[in-house]
Amino acid sequence: MVGAYLLAGELAAAEWDPDTGFARYEGRMRSFVEANQEIGRLNARSRDVPGPDAEPRPDFASAWFTELVGRALNGIELPD
């Protein structure tokens, strides 16, 4: 829903020029999407059964994870 709302707004602001609208949309969404994808990857990795070559489980109590969650939750500002 957030993506559709922002895409419609960016296309309208660009007077329906797709090149400009899509570029603006990506600029606004990139950090938000990357943060959410990284949280998904970390969640999947935390559920893996550890083996001899397994990466260490993520430390979800660290400052970097708090910053990542903040980007995922607050990474998009919705205009009126």
Short mmCIF file of N, CA, C and O in Angstrom, two decimals:
data_model
loop_
_atom_site.label_atom_id
_atom_site.label_comp_id
_atom_site.label_asym_id
_atom_site.label_seq_id
_atom_site.Cartn_x
_atom_site.Cartn_y
_atom_site.Cartn_z
N MET A 1 0.82 -1.18 0.00
CA MET A 1 0.00 0.00 0.00
C MET A 1 0.87 1.26 0.00
O MET A 1 0.56 2.21 -0.71
N VAL A 2 1.92 1.25 0.82
CA VAL A 2 2.81 2.41 0.88
C VAL A 2 3.44 2.65 -0.48
O VAL A 2 3.48 3.78 -0.97
N GLY A 3 3.93 1.59 -1.09
CA GLY A 3 4.58 1.72 -2.40
C GLY A 3 3.64 2.25 -3.47
O GLY A 3 4.00 3.13 -4.25
N ALA A 4 2.43 1.75 -3.49
CA ALA A 4 1.46 2.20 -4.49
C ALA A 4 1.10 3.67 -4.28
O ALA A 4 1.02 4.45 -5.24
N TYR A 5 0.93 4.06 -3.04
CA TYR A 5 0.60 5.45 -2.72
C TYR A 5 1.72 6.39 -3.16
O TYR A 5 1.49 7.42 -3.81
N LEU A 6 2.96 6.02 -2.82
CA LEU A 6 4.10 6.87 -3.21
C LEU A 6 4.31 6.89 -4.72
O LEU A 6 4.63 7.94 -5.29
N LEU A 7 4.15 5.75 -5.37
CA LEU A 7 4.32 5.71 -6.82
C LEU A 7 3.30 6.61 -7.51
O LEU A 7 3.65 7.40 -8.39
N ALA A 8 2.06 6.54 -7.10
CA ALA A 8 1.03 7.39 -7.70
C ALA A 8 1.36 8.87 -7.48
O ALA A 8 1.24 9.68 -8.40
N GLY A 9 1.82 9.20 -6.29
CA GLY A 9 2.17 10.58 -6.01
C GLY A 9 3.35 11.07 -6.82
O GLY A 9 3.34 12.20 -7.33
N GLU A 10 4.36 10.23 -6.97
CA GLU A 10 5.55 10.64 -7.74
C GLU A 10 5.22 10.75 -9.23
O GLU A 10 5.72 11.65 -9.91
N LEU A 11 4.41 9.86 -9.73
CA LEU A 11 4.01 9.97 -11.14
C LEU A 11 3.18 11.23 -11.37
O LEU A 11 3.38 11.94 -12.36
N ALA A 12 2.27 11.53 -10.47
CA ALA A 12 1.46 12.74 -10.61
C ALA A 12 2.35 13.99 -10.53
O ALA A 12 2.18 14.93 -11.32
N ALA A 13 3.31 14.00 -9.60
CA ALA A 13 4.20 15.15 -9.45
C ALA A 13 5.08 15.33 -10.69
O ALA A 13 5.48 16.45 -11.02
N ALA A 14 5.37 14.23 -11.38
CA ALA A 14 6.19 14.29 -12.59
C ALA A 14 5.34 14.48 -13.84
O ALA A 14 5.81 14.26 -14.96
N GLU A 15 4.09 14.87 -13.63
CA GLU A 15 3.15 15.06 -14.74
C GLU A 15 3.04 13.81 -15.62
O GLU A 15 3.01 13.88 -16.84
N TRP A 16 3.05 12.66 -14.95
CA TRP A 16 2.86 11.34 -15.55
C TRP A 16 3.99 10.92 -16.48
O TRP A 16 3.84 10.01 -17.29
N ASP A 17 5.17 11.56 -16.34
CA ASP A 17 6.36 11.13 -17.07
C ASP A 17 6.95 9.92 -16.33
O ASP A 17 7.44 10.08 -15.21
N PRO A 18 6.90 8.74 -16.93
CA PRO A 18 7.34 7.54 -16.20
C PRO A 18 8.81 7.56 -15.82
O PRO A 18 9.16 7.11 -14.72
N ASP A 19 9.69 8.06 -16.68
CA ASP A 19 11.11 8.06 -16.33
C ASP A 19 11.37 8.88 -15.07
O ASP A 19 12.06 8.44 -14.15
N THR A 20 10.81 10.06 -15.03
CA THR A 20 10.99 10.92 -13.86
C THR A 20 10.27 10.38 -12.65
O THR A 20 10.83 10.31 -11.54
N GLY A 21 9.04 9.95 -12.82
CA GLY A 21 8.25 9.43 -11.70
C GLY A 21 8.86 8.19 -11.07
O GLY A 21 8.96 8.09 -9.85
N PHE A 22 9.29 7.25 -11.90
CA PHE A 22 9.90 6.03 -11.37
C PHE A 22 11.23 6.32 -10.68
O PHE A 22 11.55 5.72 -9.65
N ALA A 23 12.02 7.24 -11.22
CA ALA A 23 13.30 7.59 -10.60
C ALA A 23 13.08 8.22 -9.23
O ALA A 23 13.77 7.88 -8.25
N ARG A 24 12.12 9.11 -9.13
CA ARG A 24 11.80 9.72 -7.83
C ARG A 24 11.28 8.68 -6.85
O ARG A 24 11.61 8.69 -5.66
N TYR A 25 10.43 7.79 -7.34
CA TYR A 25 9.87 6.73 -6.50
C TYR A 25 10.99 5.85 -5.94
O TYR A 25 11.03 5.57 -4.74
N GLU A 26 11.90 5.45 -6.80
CA GLU A 26 13.00 4.61 -6.32
C GLU A 26 13.85 5.34 -5.30
O GLU A 26 14.26 4.76 -4.29
N GLY A 27 14.10 6.61 -5.54
CA GLY A 27 14.88 7.39 -4.59
C GLY A 27 14.25 7.45 -3.21
O GLY A 27 14.95 7.42 -2.19
N ARG A 28 12.95 7.51 -3.16
CA ARG A 28 12.24 7.57 -1.88
C ARG A 28 12.12 6.20 -1.22
O ARG A 28 12.12 6.10 0.00
N MET A 29 12.00 5.15 -2.02
CA MET A 29 11.75 3.82 -1.48
C MET A 29 12.99 3.00 -1.16
O MET A 29 12.93 2.07 -0.36
N ARG A 30 14.12 3.29 -1.79
CA ARG A 30 15.30 2.42 -1.74
C ARG A 30 15.70 2.04 -0.31
O ARG A 30 15.81 0.86 0.02
N SER A 31 15.93 3.00 0.56
CA SER A 31 16.39 2.70 1.92
C SER A 31 15.37 1.88 2.70
O SER A 31 15.72 0.93 3.41
N PHE A 32 14.10 2.24 2.55
CA PHE A 32 13.01 1.53 3.21
C PHE A 32 12.97 0.07 2.78
O PHE A 32 12.90 -0.85 3.60
N VAL A 33 13.04 -0.17 1.49
CA VAL A 33 12.98 -1.54 0.95
C VAL A 33 14.21 -2.34 1.37
O VAL A 33 14.10 -3.49 1.81
N GLU A 34 15.39 -1.75 1.25
CA GLU A 34 16.61 -2.46 1.62
C GLU A 34 16.60 -2.84 3.10
O GLU A 34 17.02 -3.95 3.45
N ALA A 35 16.15 -1.96 3.96
CA ALA A 35 16.09 -2.27 5.39
C ALA A 35 15.14 -3.44 5.65
O ALA A 35 15.46 -4.36 6.41
N ASN A 36 13.98 -3.43 5.02
CA ASN A 36 13.02 -4.51 5.22
C ASN A 36 13.51 -5.84 4.65
O ASN A 36 13.30 -6.90 5.24
N GLN A 37 14.21 -5.80 3.52
CA GLN A 37 14.77 -7.02 2.96
C GLN A 37 15.85 -7.59 3.87
O GLN A 37 15.94 -8.80 4.07
N GLU A 38 16.68 -6.72 4.44
CA GLU A 38 17.75 -7.18 5.33
C GLU A 38 17.16 -7.81 6.59
O GLU A 38 17.65 -8.83 7.06
N ILE A 39 16.10 -7.24 7.13
CA ILE A 39 15.46 -7.85 8.29
C ILE A 39 14.93 -9.23 7.94
O ILE A 39 15.06 -10.17 8.72
N GLY A 40 14.36 -9.40 6.76
CA GLY A 40 13.90 -10.71 6.32
C GLY A 40 15.04 -11.72 6.22
O GLY A 40 14.92 -12.86 6.66
N ARG A 41 16.17 -11.28 5.63
CA ARG A 41 17.33 -12.18 5.53
C ARG A 41 17.86 -12.56 6.91
O ARG A 41 18.20 -13.72 7.15
N LEU A 42 17.94 -11.59 7.82
CA LEU A 42 18.42 -11.88 9.17
C LEU A 42 17.49 -12.84 9.89
O LEU A 42 17.94 -13.74 10.60
N ASN A 43 16.19 -12.65 9.72
CA ASN A 43 15.23 -13.55 10.35
C ASN A 43 15.41 -14.98 9.83
O ASN A 43 15.43 -15.93 10.60
N ALA A 44 15.56 -15.11 8.52
CA ALA A 44 15.76 -16.45 7.95
C ALA A 44 17.05 -17.07 8.46
O ALA A 44 17.08 -18.26 8.80
N ARG A 45 18.11 -16.27 8.52
CA ARG A 45 19.40 -16.80 8.99
C ARG A 45 19.33 -17.19 10.45
O ARG A 45 19.96 -18.16 10.87
N SER A 46 18.54 -16.47 11.26
CA SER A 46 18.45 -16.80 12.69
C SER A 46 17.72 -18.11 12.91
O SER A 46 17.84 -18.72 13.96
N ARG A 47 16.97 -18.56 11.92
CA ARG A 47 16.20 -19.80 12.06
C ARG A 47 16.92 -21.01 11.47
O ARG A 47 16.45 -22.13 11.61
N ASP A 48 18.05 -20.78 10.81
CA ASP A 48 18.81 -21.89 10.24
C ASP A 48 19.36 -22.78 11.34
O ASP A 48 19.73 -22.33 12.42
N VAL A 49 19.42 -24.06 11.04
CA VAL A 49 20.05 -25.00 11.95
C VAL A 49 21.55 -24.83 11.79
O VAL A 49 22.08 -24.94 10.69
N PRO A 50 22.26 -24.51 12.88
CA PRO A 50 23.70 -24.27 12.74
C PRO A 50 24.45 -25.53 12.33
O PRO A 50 24.16 -26.62 12.78
N GLY A 51 25.39 -25.34 11.44
CA GLY A 51 26.25 -26.42 10.99
C GLY A 51 27.69 -25.96 11.09
O GLY A 51 27.98 -24.85 11.54
N PRO A 52 28.62 -26.78 10.66
CA PRO A 52 30.03 -26.43 10.80
C PRO A 52 30.43 -25.19 10.00
O PRO A 52 31.34 -24.46 10.40
N ASP A 53 29.77 -24.91 8.89
CA ASP A 53 30.11 -23.76 8.06
C ASP A 53 29.10 -22.61 8.20
O ASP A 53 29.13 -21.68 7.40
N ALA A 54 28.23 -22.69 9.18
CA ALA A 54 27.17 -21.69 9.33
C ALA A 54 27.74 -20.35 9.80
O ALA A 54 28.68 -20.30 10.58
N GLU A 55 27.12 -19.29 9.29
CA GLU A 55 27.46 -17.96 9.78
C GLU A 55 26.91 -17.81 11.20
O GLU A 55 25.93 -18.46 11.56
N PRO A 56 27.54 -16.96 12.01
CA PRO A 56 26.98 -16.77 13.35
C PRO A 56 25.60 -16.14 13.29
O PRO A 56 25.29 -15.39 12.37
N ARG A 57 24.80 -16.47 14.27
CA ARG A 57 23.45 -15.89 14.32
C ARG A 57 23.56 -14.39 14.57
O ARG A 57 24.44 -13.94 15.28
N PRO A 58 22.65 -13.63 14.01
CA PRO A 58 22.69 -12.18 14.22
C PRO A 58 22.46 -11.80 15.68
O PRO A 58 21.72 -12.48 16.39
N ASP A 59 23.08 -10.72 16.10
CA ASP A 59 22.89 -10.19 17.45
C ASP A 59 21.79 -9.14 17.39
O ASP A 59 22.02 -8.00 17.02
N PHE A 60 20.59 -9.54 17.75
CA PHE A 60 19.44 -8.66 17.64
C PHE A 60 19.38 -7.62 18.76
O PHE A 60 18.50 -6.77 18.75
N ALA A 61 20.31 -7.66 19.70
CA ALA A 61 20.33 -6.69 20.79
C ALA A 61 21.33 -5.56 20.52
O ALA A 61 21.48 -4.67 21.34
N SER A 62 21.97 -5.57 19.38
CA SER A 62 23.01 -4.58 19.10
C SER A 62 22.42 -3.29 18.52
O SER A 62 21.30 -3.24 18.04
N ALA A 63 23.23 -2.24 18.56
CA ALA A 63 22.81 -0.92 18.07
C ALA A 63 22.53 -0.93 16.57
O ALA A 63 21.60 -0.27 16.11
N TRP A 64 23.30 -1.69 15.78
CA TRP A 64 23.10 -1.71 14.33
C TRP A 64 21.72 -2.27 13.99
O TRP A 64 21.08 -1.83 13.05
N PHE A 65 21.25 -3.24 14.79
CA PHE A 65 19.93 -3.81 14.51
C PHE A 65 18.83 -2.81 14.87
O PHE A 65 17.85 -2.67 14.14
N THR A 66 19.01 -2.08 15.95
CA THR A 66 18.04 -1.05 16.33
C THR A 66 17.95 0.01 15.24
O THR A 66 16.85 0.45 14.87
N GLU A 67 19.08 0.41 14.67
CA GLU A 67 19.08 1.39 13.58
C GLU A 67 18.39 0.83 12.34
O GLU A 67 17.62 1.51 11.68
N LEU A 68 18.64 -0.44 12.04
CA LEU A 68 18.01 -1.10 10.88
C LEU A 68 16.49 -1.13 11.04
O LEU A 68 15.75 -0.80 10.11
N VAL A 69 16.02 -1.50 12.20
CA VAL A 69 14.58 -1.54 12.45
C VAL A 69 13.99 -0.13 12.36
O VAL A 69 12.90 0.06 11.81
N GLY A 70 14.71 0.85 12.85
CA GLY A 70 14.25 2.24 12.74
C GLY A 70 14.07 2.67 11.30
O GLY A 70 13.09 3.31 10.93
N ARG A 71 15.03 2.28 10.43
CA ARG A 71 14.91 2.59 9.00
C ARG A 71 13.73 1.86 8.38
O ARG A 71 13.03 2.40 7.52
N ALA A 72 13.50 0.64 8.81
CA ALA A 72 12.39 -0.15 8.26
C ALA A 72 11.04 0.41 8.68
O ALA A 72 10.10 0.41 7.89
N LEU A 73 10.96 0.89 9.90
CA LEU A 73 9.68 1.41 10.40
C LEU A 73 9.41 2.85 9.99
O LEU A 73 8.28 3.22 9.74
N ASN A 74 10.47 3.64 9.97
CA ASN A 74 10.30 5.08 9.75
C ASN A 74 10.97 5.58 8.48
O ASN A 74 11.17 6.78 8.34
N GLY A 75 11.28 4.69 7.58
CA GLY A 75 12.04 5.07 6.40
C GLY A 75 11.25 5.81 5.34
O GLY A 75 11.82 6.32 4.39
N ILE A 76 9.97 5.86 5.48
CA ILE A 76 9.12 6.52 4.48
C ILE A 76 8.28 7.59 5.16
O ILE A 76 7.62 7.33 6.16
N GLU A 77 8.31 8.76 4.59
CA GLU A 77 7.43 9.83 5.06
C GLU A 77 6.33 9.99 4.02
O GLU A 77 6.61 10.24 2.84
N LEU A 78 5.11 9.81 4.44
CA LEU A 78 3.98 9.85 3.52
C LEU A 78 3.45 11.28 3.39
O LEU A 78 3.03 11.87 4.39
N PRO A 79 3.45 11.82 2.19
CA PRO A 79 2.87 13.15 2.00
C PRO A 79 1.34 13.07 2.03
O PRO A 79 0.75 12.02 1.87
N ASP A 80 0.72 14.23 2.24
CA ASP A 80 -0.75 14.28 2.21
C ASP A 80 -1.25 14.07 0.79
O ASP A 80 -0.62 14.35 -0.17
#
